[in-house]
Every structure is written in C-alpha cells, then in structure tokens.
Coordinates of C-alpha atoms in Angstrom, one line a residue:
M24 CA 145.7 113.5 91.0
R25 CA 145.0 117.3 90.9
T26 CA 146.3 120.5 92.3
H27 CA 143.2 122.6 92.0
Y28 CA 139.4 122.4 91.4
C29 CA 138.2 123.5 88.0
G30 CA 135.7 126.0 89.4
L31 CA 138.2 127.6 91.7
V32 CA 140.9 128.6 89.1
D33 CA 141.1 132.4 89.2
E34 CA 143.3 135.4 88.3
A35 CA 145.6 134.8 91.3
L36 CA 146.9 131.7 89.5
I37 CA 147.9 133.4 86.2
G38 CA 151.3 132.1 85.1
Q39 CA 151.1 129.0 87.3
T40 CA 150.9 125.4 86.3
V41 CA 147.8 123.5 87.5
T42 CA 146.5 120.0 87.2
L43 CA 142.7 119.6 87.0
C44 CA 140.4 116.6 86.9
G45 CA 136.8 116.6 85.6
W46 CA 134.4 115.9 82.9
A47 CA 134.3 117.4 79.4
D48 CA 131.2 119.5 79.5
V49 CA 131.7 120.9 76.0
A50 CA 134.5 120.1 73.5
R51 CA 135.1 122.2 70.3
N52 CA 137.6 121.3 67.6
L53 CA 138.3 124.3 65.4
G54 CA 141.0 122.6 63.4
G55 CA 144.4 122.9 65.1
L56 CA 142.8 124.8 68.0
C57 CA 140.6 123.0 70.5
F58 CA 138.5 124.3 73.5
I59 CA 137.3 122.1 76.3
D60 CA 135.0 123.2 79.1
L61 CA 136.2 121.1 82.0
R62 CA 133.7 120.6 84.8
D63 CA 134.0 119.3 88.4
H64 CA 131.7 119.9 91.4
E65 CA 133.1 123.4 91.9
G66 CA 132.3 124.6 88.4
I67 CA 133.7 124.9 84.9
V68 CA 136.9 126.3 83.4
Q69 CA 137.9 126.7 79.8
V70 CA 140.9 124.6 78.6
V71 CA 142.7 125.5 75.4
A72 CA 144.8 123.2 73.3
E73 CA 146.8 125.2 70.8
P74 CA 150.1 125.1 68.9
D75 CA 153.2 126.2 70.9
A76 CA 153.9 129.8 70.0
D77 CA 157.6 129.3 69.5
T78 CA 157.9 125.9 68.0
A79 CA 154.4 125.3 66.5
G80 CA 154.6 122.0 68.5
N81 CA 152.1 120.6 71.0
A82 CA 150.7 118.2 68.4
E83 CA 150.1 115.4 70.9
V84 CA 148.0 117.6 73.2
I85 CA 146.0 118.9 70.2
A86 CA 145.4 115.4 69.0
A87 CA 144.2 114.3 72.4
A88 CA 141.9 117.3 72.7
A89 CA 140.5 116.7 69.2
H90 CA 139.2 113.2 70.3
V91 CA 137.6 114.3 73.6
G92 CA 133.9 113.6 73.7
Y93 CA 131.0 114.7 75.9
E94 CA 131.4 113.6 79.6
D95 CA 134.8 112.0 79.0
C96 CA 136.7 111.8 82.2
L97 CA 140.0 113.8 81.9
R98 CA 143.1 115.0 83.8
V99 CA 144.5 118.2 82.3
T100 CA 147.8 119.9 83.2
G101 CA 148.4 123.4 81.9
V102 CA 149.3 127.0 82.5
V103 CA 146.7 129.6 83.7
R104 CA 146.5 132.7 81.6
K105 CA 144.2 135.7 81.2
R106 CA 141.3 135.0 78.9
Q107 CA 140.8 137.4 76.0
S108 CA 137.1 136.8 75.7
V109 CA 135.7 137.2 79.2
N110 CA 132.7 135.1 80.2
E111 CA 130.9 136.7 83.1
K112 CA 128.4 133.8 83.4
I113 CA 131.0 131.6 85.2
K114 CA 133.3 132.2 88.2
T115 CA 136.4 131.3 86.1
G116 CA 135.3 133.4 83.1
R117 CA 138.4 135.7 83.3
V118 CA 141.0 133.0 82.9
E119 CA 141.7 129.8 80.9
V120 CA 144.1 126.9 81.1
V121 CA 146.5 126.3 78.2
A122 CA 147.0 122.6 78.2
T123 CA 150.4 121.0 78.2
Q124 CA 149.0 117.5 78.9
I125 CA 145.6 115.9 78.4
E126 CA 145.0 112.4 79.9
L127 CA 141.9 110.4 79.1
L128 CA 141.0 108.7 82.4
N129 CA 137.8 107.1 81.1
K130 CA 136.0 107.3 77.8
A131 CA 132.2 108.0 78.1
E132 CA 129.9 106.0 75.9
P133 CA 127.1 107.9 74.2
L134 CA 124.8 109.2 77.0
P135 CA 121.0 108.6 77.2
F136 CA 120.6 112.4 77.6
H137 CA 122.6 115.6 77.5
A138 CA 123.1 117.6 80.6
H139 CA 121.9 120.7 78.8
E140 CA 118.6 119.0 77.7
N141 CA 115.5 118.7 79.8
P142 CA 114.7 115.0 79.8
G143 CA 111.7 113.6 81.6
E144 CA 112.0 112.9 85.3
D145 CA 111.9 109.1 84.7
I146 CA 115.0 109.2 82.6
R147 CA 116.7 111.5 85.0
L148 CA 116.0 109.1 87.9
K149 CA 117.0 106.0 86.0
Y150 CA 120.4 107.6 85.2
R151 CA 120.6 109.5 88.5
Y152 CA 124.4 109.4 88.6
L153 CA 124.4 111.4 85.3
D154 CA 121.6 113.7 86.5
L155 CA 123.5 114.5 89.7
R156 CA 126.6 115.6 87.7
T157 CA 124.7 118.5 86.2
P158 CA 125.5 122.0 87.5
D159 CA 122.0 122.6 88.6
M160 CA 121.7 119.4 90.6
Q161 CA 125.1 120.0 92.1
R162 CA 124.0 123.4 93.2
M163 CA 120.8 122.1 94.8
M164 CA 122.4 119.2 96.6
R165 CA 125.2 121.5 97.9
T166 CA 122.5 123.8 99.2
R167 CA 121.1 120.9 101.2
I168 CA 124.6 120.0 102.5
K169 CA 125.2 123.6 103.7
L170 CA 121.8 123.6 105.4
V171 CA 122.6 120.4 107.4
Q172 CA 126.1 121.7 108.3
A173 CA 124.7 125.0 109.5
L174 CA 122.0 123.3 111.6
R175 CA 124.6 121.0 113.2
R176 CA 126.9 123.9 114.0
W177 CA 124.1 125.9 115.6
L178 CA 122.8 123.0 117.7
D179 CA 126.3 121.8 118.8
A180 CA 127.2 125.3 119.9
R181 CA 124.2 125.4 122.2
G182 CA 124.6 122.2 124.1
F183 CA 122.1 120.0 122.2
Q184 CA 123.1 116.4 122.3
D185 CA 123.1 114.3 119.1
I186 CA 121.6 110.9 120.1
E187 CA 120.6 108.2 117.6
T188 CA 117.4 106.3 118.2
P189 CA 116.4 102.9 116.8
I190 CA 115.6 102.2 113.1
L191 CA 114.1 98.8 114.0
T192 CA 111.3 99.6 116.4
K193 CA 107.7 98.6 117.4
A194 CA 104.8 99.0 115.1
T195 CA 102.4 101.6 116.5
P196 CA 100.2 102.6 113.5
E197 CA 98.4 105.8 114.1
G198 CA 97.9 107.8 110.9
A199 CA 100.2 106.8 108.0
R200 CA 101.1 103.1 107.5
D201 CA 104.3 101.6 108.9
F202 CA 106.9 99.8 106.9
L203 CA 107.2 96.4 108.4
V204 CA 110.4 94.3 108.7
P205 CA 110.1 90.5 109.5
A206 CA 112.1 89.4 112.5
R207 CA 114.0 86.3 111.5
M208 CA 114.8 85.3 115.1
H209 CA 111.1 85.8 116.1
P210 CA 108.9 83.9 113.6
G211 CA 105.6 85.7 112.9
E212 CA 106.7 88.9 114.5
F213 CA 107.8 92.2 112.9
Y214 CA 109.8 95.3 113.5
A215 CA 108.6 98.6 112.0
L216 CA 110.7 101.4 110.5
P217 CA 110.1 104.6 112.5
Q218 CA 107.7 107.2 111.2
S219 CA 109.5 109.6 113.6
P220 CA 111.7 109.2 116.7
Q221 CA 108.8 110.7 118.7
L222 CA 108.5 108.3 121.6
F223 CA 112.2 107.8 122.0
K224 CA 113.0 111.5 122.1
Q225 CA 110.3 112.0 124.8
I226 CA 111.9 109.1 126.8
L227 CA 115.3 110.8 126.4
M228 CA 113.8 113.8 128.2
M229 CA 112.6 111.5 131.0
A230 CA 116.1 110.1 131.1
G231 CA 117.6 113.5 131.9
F232 CA 119.3 114.4 128.6
D233 CA 117.5 117.8 128.6
R234 CA 118.3 118.9 125.0
Y235 CA 118.3 116.4 122.2
Y236 CA 118.6 116.5 118.4
Q237 CA 119.1 114.1 115.6
I238 CA 119.2 114.3 111.8
A239 CA 116.8 111.4 111.5
R240 CA 115.7 109.2 108.7
C241 CA 112.0 108.5 108.9
F242 CA 109.7 106.2 106.9
R243 CA 106.0 106.4 106.0
D244 CA 104.1 104.1 103.6
E245 CA 101.9 106.8 102.1
A246 CA 101.0 108.2 98.7
L247 CA 103.8 110.3 97.2
R248 CA 103.7 113.8 95.7
A249 CA 106.1 116.7 95.1
D250 CA 106.6 117.3 98.8
R251 CA 106.4 113.6 100.1
Q252 CA 108.7 110.6 100.0
L253 CA 108.5 107.2 101.5
E254 CA 111.8 107.9 103.3
F255 CA 112.6 111.4 104.4
T256 CA 114.9 113.3 106.7
Q257 CA 114.0 115.5 109.5
L258 CA 115.8 117.6 112.2
D259 CA 114.3 116.1 115.3
M260 CA 114.5 118.2 118.5
E261 CA 113.3 117.9 122.1
F262 CA 113.6 120.1 125.2
A263 CA 112.9 119.3 128.8
W264 CA 111.5 121.9 131.3
V265 CA 110.0 124.1 128.7
D266 CA 106.8 125.8 127.5
E267 CA 105.7 126.7 124.0
K268 CA 107.5 130.1 124.0
I269 CA 110.8 128.7 125.0
V270 CA 110.8 126.1 122.2
Q271 CA 109.5 128.6 119.6
D272 CA 111.9 131.4 120.5
A273 CA 114.9 129.0 120.3
V274 CA 114.1 127.4 117.0
E275 CA 113.0 130.7 115.4
G276 CA 116.4 132.1 116.3
M277 CA 118.0 129.0 114.8
M278 CA 116.1 129.4 111.5
R279 CA 117.1 133.1 111.3
D280 CA 120.7 132.3 111.9
V281 CA 120.7 129.4 109.4
F282 CA 119.0 131.3 106.6
R283 CA 121.5 134.2 107.2
E284 CA 124.4 131.8 106.9
V285 CA 123.3 129.6 104.0
M286 CA 121.2 132.1 101.9
Q287 CA 122.3 135.5 103.1
V288 CA 118.7 136.2 103.9
E289 CA 117.2 138.0 106.9
L290 CA 114.0 136.5 108.1
A291 CA 111.5 138.5 110.1
S292 CA 112.1 139.1 113.8
P293 CA 110.0 138.0 115.5
F294 CA 108.0 135.7 113.3
P295 CA 104.3 136.6 113.2
R296 CA 101.9 134.3 115.1
M297 CA 98.5 133.2 114.1
T298 CA 96.0 130.8 115.6
Y299 CA 94.7 127.8 113.5
E300 CA 91.2 129.3 113.7
E301 CA 92.4 132.6 112.2
A302 CA 94.5 131.0 109.5
M303 CA 91.5 128.9 108.3
R304 CA 89.1 131.8 108.5
R305 CA 91.4 134.3 106.6
Y306 CA 93.3 132.0 104.2
G307 CA 91.5 128.6 104.2
S308 CA 94.8 126.9 105.1
D309 CA 96.7 126.0 108.3
K310 CA 99.9 126.8 106.3
P311 CA 99.0 130.1 104.6
D312 CA 101.4 131.7 102.2
L313 CA 101.5 135.3 103.5
R314 CA 103.2 136.5 100.3
I315 CA 99.7 136.5 98.7
A316 CA 97.6 139.3 100.0
L317 CA 94.3 137.8 99.0
E318 CA 92.0 136.8 101.9
L319 CA 88.7 134.9 102.2
V320 CA 85.6 136.9 103.3
D321 CA 82.7 135.2 105.1
V322 CA 79.4 136.2 103.6
A323 CA 77.1 133.6 105.2
A324 CA 75.4 136.3 107.3
L325 CA 74.6 138.3 104.1
V326 CA 73.0 135.4 102.2
K327 CA 71.0 133.5 104.8
T328 CA 67.7 134.6 103.2
S329 CA 68.9 134.7 99.6
E330 CA 67.0 132.9 96.9
F331 CA 70.1 131.0 95.9
K332 CA 69.4 127.7 97.6
V333 CA 73.1 126.6 97.9
F334 CA 74.1 129.7 99.7
A335 CA 71.1 129.8 101.9
D336 CA 71.3 126.2 102.9
W337 CA 75.0 126.3 103.9
A338 CA 74.6 129.8 105.5
N339 CA 72.0 128.3 107.8
H340 CA 73.8 125.0 108.4
E341 CA 75.3 124.5 111.9
D342 CA 78.7 123.6 110.4
G343 CA 78.3 125.5 107.1
R344 CA 80.4 128.2 105.5
V345 CA 79.7 130.6 102.6
V346 CA 82.9 132.5 101.6
A347 CA 84.0 134.9 98.9
L348 CA 87.4 135.5 97.3
R349 CA 88.2 138.6 95.3
A350 CA 90.5 138.1 92.3
P351 CA 91.8 141.6 91.4
G352 CA 91.5 142.2 87.7
G353 CA 89.9 138.8 87.2
A354 CA 86.9 140.2 85.2
T355 CA 89.1 139.6 82.1
L356 CA 89.1 135.9 82.6
S357 CA 87.2 133.9 80.0
R358 CA 84.4 131.4 80.8
K359 CA 86.8 128.6 80.1
Q360 CA 89.4 129.9 82.5
I361 CA 86.7 130.2 85.2
D362 CA 85.6 126.6 84.5
D363 CA 89.3 125.6 84.9
Y364 CA 89.4 127.2 88.3
A365 CA 86.2 125.4 89.2
A366 CA 87.8 122.1 88.2
H367 CA 90.8 122.9 90.3
A368 CA 88.6 123.6 93.3
A369 CA 86.8 120.3 92.7
K370 CA 90.0 118.4 93.4
Y371 CA 89.7 119.8 97.0
G372 CA 86.1 119.0 97.5
A373 CA 84.1 121.7 95.7
K374 CA 80.8 120.7 94.2
G375 CA 80.6 123.9 92.3
L376 CA 82.1 127.4 92.2
A377 CA 79.8 130.4 91.8
W378 CA 81.3 133.6 90.4
L379 CA 80.5 137.3 89.8
K380 CA 82.3 139.7 87.5
V381 CA 82.4 143.4 88.5
E382 CA 82.4 145.2 85.2
D383 CA 81.4 148.6 86.7
A384 CA 81.2 148.8 90.5
A385 CA 79.4 152.2 90.3
K386 CA 76.4 150.7 88.5
G387 CA 75.5 148.2 91.1
R388 CA 73.4 145.3 89.7
D389 CA 73.7 146.7 86.2
G390 CA 77.5 146.6 86.5
V391 CA 77.9 142.9 87.3
N392 CA 77.9 139.8 85.2
S393 CA 77.0 136.6 87.0
P394 CA 74.7 133.5 86.6
I395 CA 73.8 133.9 90.3
A396 CA 73.1 137.7 90.3
K397 CA 69.4 137.2 89.7
F398 CA 69.1 135.2 93.0
L399 CA 70.6 138.1 95.0
D400 CA 68.5 141.2 95.8
D401 CA 70.1 144.7 95.4
A402 CA 70.9 145.1 99.1
T403 CA 72.6 141.7 99.3
L404 CA 74.6 142.3 96.2
A405 CA 75.7 145.7 97.5
A406 CA 76.6 144.3 100.8
I407 CA 78.8 141.5 99.2
L408 CA 80.6 144.1 97.0
Q409 CA 81.3 146.2 100.1
A410 CA 82.4 143.3 102.3
T411 CA 84.8 142.0 99.7
G412 CA 86.1 145.4 98.7
A413 CA 85.3 144.6 95.0
Q414 CA 86.4 147.1 92.4
T415 CA 85.7 147.6 88.8
G416 CA 87.5 144.8 86.8
D417 CA 87.5 142.3 89.7
L418 CA 86.1 138.8 89.8
L419 CA 84.5 137.2 92.9
F420 CA 84.5 133.5 93.5
F421 CA 82.2 131.9 96.0
G422 CA 82.4 128.7 97.9
A423 CA 79.6 127.0 100.0
A424 CA 80.0 123.7 101.9
T425 CA 80.9 122.5 105.4
Y426 CA 83.3 124.9 107.1
K427 CA 86.3 122.6 106.6
T428 CA 85.5 121.7 102.9
A429 CA 84.8 125.3 101.9
S430 CA 88.0 126.4 103.6
D431 CA 90.0 123.7 101.9
F432 CA 88.9 124.4 98.3
M433 CA 88.8 128.1 98.6
G434 CA 92.2 128.1 100.2
A435 CA 93.5 126.0 97.3
L436 CA 91.9 128.4 94.9
R437 CA 93.5 131.4 96.6
L438 CA 96.9 129.9 96.1
K439 CA 96.3 129.2 92.4
L440 CA 94.9 132.6 91.7
G441 CA 97.8 134.2 93.5
K442 CA 100.3 132.4 91.3
D443 CA 98.3 132.8 88.0
L444 CA 97.6 136.5 88.5
G445 CA 101.2 137.3 89.6
L446 CA 100.2 138.3 93.1
V447 CA 103.0 136.3 94.9
A448 CA 105.3 138.9 96.5
E449 CA 109.1 138.3 96.4
G450 CA 110.9 137.3 99.6
W451 CA 110.3 135.0 102.6
A452 CA 107.2 135.0 104.8
P453 CA 107.7 132.9 107.9
L454 CA 104.8 132.3 110.4
W455 CA 103.9 130.4 113.5
V456 CA 100.5 128.7 113.4
T457 CA 99.3 127.9 117.0
D458 CA 96.4 126.6 119.0
F459 CA 95.5 123.7 116.8
P460 CA 92.4 121.7 117.5
M461 CA 93.2 118.7 119.7
F462 CA 91.0 116.3 117.7
E463 CA 89.2 115.9 114.4
W464 CA 86.1 113.7 114.1
D465 CA 86.6 110.9 111.5
E466 CA 83.2 110.1 110.1
E467 CA 84.3 106.9 108.4
E468 CA 85.8 105.4 111.6
G469 CA 83.3 107.0 113.9
R470 CA 85.9 108.3 116.3
Y471 CA 88.2 111.2 117.1
V472 CA 91.7 111.3 115.5
A473 CA 94.6 113.4 116.7
L474 CA 95.2 116.5 114.5
H475 CA 99.0 116.4 115.3
H476 CA 99.7 113.1 117.1
P477 CA 98.4 111.4 120.3
F478 CA 101.2 112.7 122.5
T479 CA 100.4 116.4 122.1
A480 CA 99.3 118.0 125.3
P481 CA 95.9 119.7 125.5
A482 CA 95.6 123.4 126.5
V483 CA 93.6 122.3 129.6
D484 CA 95.3 120.5 132.5
D485 CA 92.2 118.6 133.7
E486 CA 91.3 115.3 132.2
A487 CA 87.6 115.7 133.0
D488 CA 87.5 119.1 131.3
L489 CA 89.2 117.5 128.2
R490 CA 86.7 114.6 128.1
A491 CA 83.7 117.0 128.5
N492 CA 84.9 119.4 125.7
A493 CA 86.7 117.1 123.3
K494 CA 85.0 118.5 120.3
T495 CA 86.3 122.1 120.9
A496 CA 89.6 121.2 122.8
V497 CA 92.7 123.1 121.7
S498 CA 96.1 121.6 121.8
R499 CA 99.5 123.0 122.7
G500 CA 100.7 122.2 119.1
Y501 CA 102.5 124.7 116.8
D502 CA 103.7 124.6 113.2
M503 CA 106.4 126.8 111.6
V504 CA 105.3 127.8 108.1
L505 CA 107.4 129.4 105.4
N506 CA 106.0 130.7 102.1
G507 CA 103.0 128.4 102.4
N508 CA 104.9 125.3 103.3
E509 CA 104.8 123.6 106.7
I510 CA 108.5 123.2 107.4
G511 CA 108.3 122.2 111.1
G512 CA 105.7 120.9 113.5
G513 CA 105.8 120.4 117.2
S514 CA 104.1 120.6 120.5
I515 CA 104.3 120.5 124.2
R516 CA 103.9 116.8 125.1
I517 CA 101.7 115.1 127.7
H518 CA 103.9 114.4 130.7
R519 CA 101.4 112.7 133.0
S520 CA 100.3 109.1 132.5
S521 CA 96.7 109.8 133.5
M522 CA 96.3 112.5 130.9
Q523 CA 98.0 110.3 128.2
S524 CA 95.5 107.5 129.1
A525 CA 92.6 109.9 128.8
V526 CA 93.7 111.0 125.3
F527 CA 94.2 107.4 124.2
D528 CA 90.6 106.7 125.4
L529 CA 89.2 109.7 123.5
L530 CA 91.0 108.4 120.4
G531 CA 89.3 105.0 120.7
I532 CA 92.4 103.3 122.0
G533 CA 91.3 101.2 124.9
A534 CA 93.3 100.4 128.0
E535 CA 94.4 97.0 126.8
E536 CA 95.4 98.2 123.3
A537 CA 97.2 101.3 124.8
Q538 CA 99.2 99.0 127.1
G539 CA 100.1 96.7 124.2
K540 CA 101.2 99.5 121.9
F541 CA 102.4 102.2 124.3
G542 CA 102.9 100.5 127.6
F543 CA 106.5 101.5 127.8
L544 CA 105.6 105.1 127.4
L545 CA 102.8 105.0 130.0
D546 CA 105.2 103.4 132.5
A547 CA 107.9 105.9 131.8
L548 CA 105.5 108.8 132.4
K549 CA 104.8 107.5 136.0
Y550 CA 108.4 108.0 137.2
G551 CA 108.8 111.8 137.4
A552 CA 108.6 112.7 133.7
P553 CA 109.4 116.5 133.4
P554 CA 107.3 118.9 131.3
H555 CA 108.8 118.7 127.8
G556 CA 108.2 119.6 124.2
G557 CA 109.9 119.8 120.9
I558 CA 109.6 120.1 117.1
A559 CA 110.7 118.3 113.9
F560 CA 111.8 120.2 110.8
G561 CA 111.6 118.7 107.3
I562 CA 115.1 118.9 105.9
D563 CA 113.9 118.0 102.4
R564 CA 111.3 120.7 102.3
I565 CA 113.6 123.5 103.7
A566 CA 116.4 122.5 101.3
A567 CA 113.9 122.6 98.4
L568 CA 112.8 126.1 99.3
M569 CA 116.3 127.3 99.6
A570 CA 117.2 125.7 96.3
G571 CA 114.2 127.3 94.6
T572 CA 112.6 124.0 93.4
E573 CA 109.0 122.8 94.0
S574 CA 110.0 119.1 94.3
I575 CA 111.9 117.7 97.2
R576 CA 113.1 115.0 94.8
D577 CA 115.5 117.6 93.5
V578 CA 117.3 117.8 96.8
I579 CA 117.3 114.1 97.7
A580 CA 120.2 112.2 96.1
F581 CA 118.3 109.0 95.3
P582 CA 114.5 109.6 95.6
K583 CA 111.6 107.4 94.7
T584 CA 109.2 108.2 91.9
T585 CA 105.6 109.0 92.6
T586 CA 104.9 105.3 92.1
A587 CA 107.3 104.5 95.0
Q588 CA 110.0 103.0 92.8
C589 CA 113.8 103.5 92.5
L590 CA 114.3 103.4 88.7
M591 CA 118.1 103.3 89.0
T592 CA 118.3 100.1 91.2
G593 CA 114.9 98.6 90.3
A594 CA 113.6 98.6 93.8
P595 CA 111.2 97.3 95.0
S596 CA 111.9 93.8 93.5
P597 CA 110.9 90.2 94.0
V598 CA 112.9 88.2 96.6
P599 CA 113.8 84.5 96.1
D600 CA 111.6 82.0 98.0
K601 CA 114.7 80.8 100.0
Q602 CA 115.3 84.2 101.3
L603 CA 111.6 84.6 102.2
A604 CA 111.6 81.3 104.0
E605 CA 114.4 82.5 106.2
V606 CA 112.2 85.2 107.6
H607 CA 109.1 83.0 107.7
I608 CA 107.2 84.8 105.0
S609 CA 105.2 83.5 102.1
V610 CA 103.8 85.7 99.3
R611 CA 100.2 85.4 98.1
E612 CA 99.7 85.4 94.3
K613 CA 98.6 88.7 93.0
P614 CA 94.8 88.6 92.3
A615 CA 93.8 88.7 88.6
A616 CA 92.7 92.1 87.4

C-alpha cells in the first residue's frame, strides 16, 4: 500500500513520487490550499494539496484534502519537493509531499481526546489504542523494543540459551501473593502463575544447561504503584559454576554495551560497589541515588545525654538511630514547607521531624533558629554543626527511631529534598549493592523472613554457624541500582540440600511443609547440583529510565491501573456460573459494607 514511511521521507527523495499511509495529525484548509501533517510510527511529514501550476487543476485532490479530519486514516501519493519554510523540529522538516492523490481509507469519528492534549491517565488507558498512536508513546514503546532487541543480541552472541519455563506452576507463596488458576481436570486443586522462574532456572543449571536466559512474564498479586504492575517482564539469567564476581562482571558489561547501543550513553566502568550496611548508613536506602550528594550523618553519640528526650532515648536504645541531614540553602524554607517535609517523612514511619536553621554559623547558638535548640547545650550544638558540615543558610533535619525506621524516612526525605532543591546531578549513576542481610525479623509473624528469597546462599558455608548467627548473617545477594532504582537483583544460590533445609527451618518452614512446597528442589539438590547464581532485571523499569518517564505504565503497551483494572477491556470481570462450574468454583457473595 505504501512505498515509504512518513517519517523517513528526506531530501534524497526530492523529485520522486512516493505513496504514504498514515493518520492526519493536523489538517489546515486555507481555501484552495490545504496542508496535512501525515503521521505514522516513524514520524510526520507535511503533505500539500495545491492547484496545478500549469493548468490550475487538481480540484479533486484539493477537495479530498479539505474534508480530512483529525486522525482520519489516509493513503497519499505525491511528489517530494524542497520545503520553503523549514521545520527543524521534525526529521522531515526540509521536505514536503505535493499530493497527486488522497485516498480516505477510514474516517475517524470525533475522538474522546486530542493527541496534543494531556488527558487524565484513566482516559488514556481506556482508549489505549489512541494513546499509543501519539508520538511520545511511540517513542517510549520503541525505546523498550530497542532495549529488548539489544539484550537478546548480547546474550545470544555469548552462548546464553533462551529456554521457556512454565506459566502454570505450583503455588509456593513466600512474600507476595500468587495468582491462582483452578485446574479443571483436578477438582479442588490449583496452578499458580509464576512470580519468577526462580526454581526452574536453578534446576536448568542442575540439568547442565550452564547459561540460561529468558524474557519472562511474571505475576504478583500485590499493591500497584508507579514502578509495580500485577504482570511484569524481567530478563531472567542464571549461570552455573560461578561466584559473585563472575556474574556481576558479566551483567555489568552487558548493561554498559546495551546503554551504549540504545542510548549512546557510557556508563561507569567499573560500577562502584557498596555494602548494604554502608548504603543504609550513608543514604538510608538499599538503592541510593548517587546523583544526589546529600548524606545522612549519625549524631547519636553526640546527643546521648541531651535534654531532648526523643534524641536521648533513641541514642541509648540498643536498636536506635539518631541521624541528621543537611539541606544546603534550606534556611529559606517556610514553616509550612518544613511541615510538608515532616508529613512526607511520616509516610515512611516518622513520628516527628526535628529541624534547625543555621542563620549565621559564626554566632553559634545565637545564629540558629530551632524549637529544639534550647534542649541542646553549646558543646552539643557545636558538635552537631561540625559533624554535619552545616554552613550559614543551611537547614538540618533530624530523625530518631529504630535504626531501620529512621533510615527509611530520612532516606525518603533525602530524595525529596534532592529533587526539590535541584540537587540531582545530570547523567547516570550505576551501583552494585552487596552483602545484604540474610534475614529480617517479622514482628507480626514472629519469625525470620528472607530479605531476597529463601534460595539465596549465606556467606557462611556451615549450617551450624548460620543457625547460631541468624540475626547477623550476611547473604551472597547483590542488587544493581541505577539512579536510585533497583533494576536488577540476584544472588549466588544454595546448592546443597542440607543448607537449603537449614534456611527453610530458620524461616519457619518445617520439614513437612518444605517437602510439600519444595520437595522437587530439595531432591534435585541431592544429585550433584553445581554452584550457581544469577540475576533478574526489570525490563519495565529499565525501559522507563531510558524513556525518561517515572511510570512503568508508559512503557507497557496495555498496563493495569493502580486499582488493578484494565480500563480498555474491562478486566477483571464476572464469569458466568456455567463457566465457574466447569472449574469447580463457586463465588461467595460480597459482604455488605
């Protein structure tokens, strides 16, 4: 139907006849002279319908152009010529196509929104096919496509084997909830959609495939936000006969090559490395954004004897933390702005947020403005100013709570301050975070939970040592972080059945339960399982970073809303009783509110 794409018409085609297909992005009728911006997935080109210079003919083409409406589907034939009024904003801005034929392929009814408007996300998702036509969405989706193509080329060239793993699998809930699928041929039993191919890829290493990858669809029934979806895509990788350095060096090289190919960006070589403990201490996050130079400063040792009870109590608590954060130039913030930051910190667990304005650092106590200054003696105040490097015009925020809670809310505050105060440097800041704790204690459940997952190997090789030091045990897990986003997480796996059983036991998974849920894995580990490890990268998150958007919904063709709905298709939706009966399911009535 066409000879060329709209967005690829250039000066090399001047004088040639081309046939183009696309949508009318803009149509302007100037009375006997019509302009149409014709758009396809490659871009836009200007089409002109004008009287023939010699015969003053071409009336049929002009009439057709005059009736073109927004988003009408057209086929245009015409001659390429140099454009008198150059438009540098588009690739085709130096040429235009003088139409000799305009064919209306499909008339568009009035649209619910205009591509050049900014409708709400609900409208965009309901009419996703129209939203995806827009140049910005085309650009972002094509970035994702280029990313996946580059990853596949890199992996295929290095001997990784693309192997599919099951979508219908066994329910093994540990962390996020499974999506369950009733088994029609096995009444009362269920499959689960995979949260990841984790166990299958480990078994592939035991089966001798050595290097595996898969662009895998995964499913987690969890709350949605800007960087989470019920169904998502990850690059899943696993290596046999490796340690941490081999895995990290390989995938770090992959990311450098892929960013160079897709974005023409050079990432750092090598990526800096930081332990989990250091990341939490300095940045209050296990995925710190290194583009923001602000760091947390521990001041517990300085306030242990202070008269400010909140500081003193947490400074002397076994698991307490008192921490300060300097906001350069923050002394100009109003009380309302400070209260807004306190409200932001409260979302992450803060019970309050103390502050201190440094109006004149040279004057000591007389140069500060703070509700808590009267509780701090001169020596303590001076020590805090020195420890934080506070200068005239700065603002100090303080957090006091358990170590984890204080780290969480002060880390969140650091990010917000960095963005609000314009302290986020340009560019890309990759990082490896390593040496994660093996376990976290869940107060609600009264047991340990795995910080990564229960198949991550501990740093110690002795089960008795692990059991005796579970609280402080370090894992062989590692995350790749980019600009404050965890884009990949992996570990060296447990490859001995006895160690895997010990970890299950520490997680409160007894021998009988472990056999029921993971018996196939425990059995496989007994038959010469090699040391192995791997990593999984979030394709959606990486694509969003590359495309310059904060929401992964912008790089997923058909995403769900934050209420877990597909507005375009109306999913989820009720199912007829007859269909439910076939899978041996009955639905309880929804309780009255």
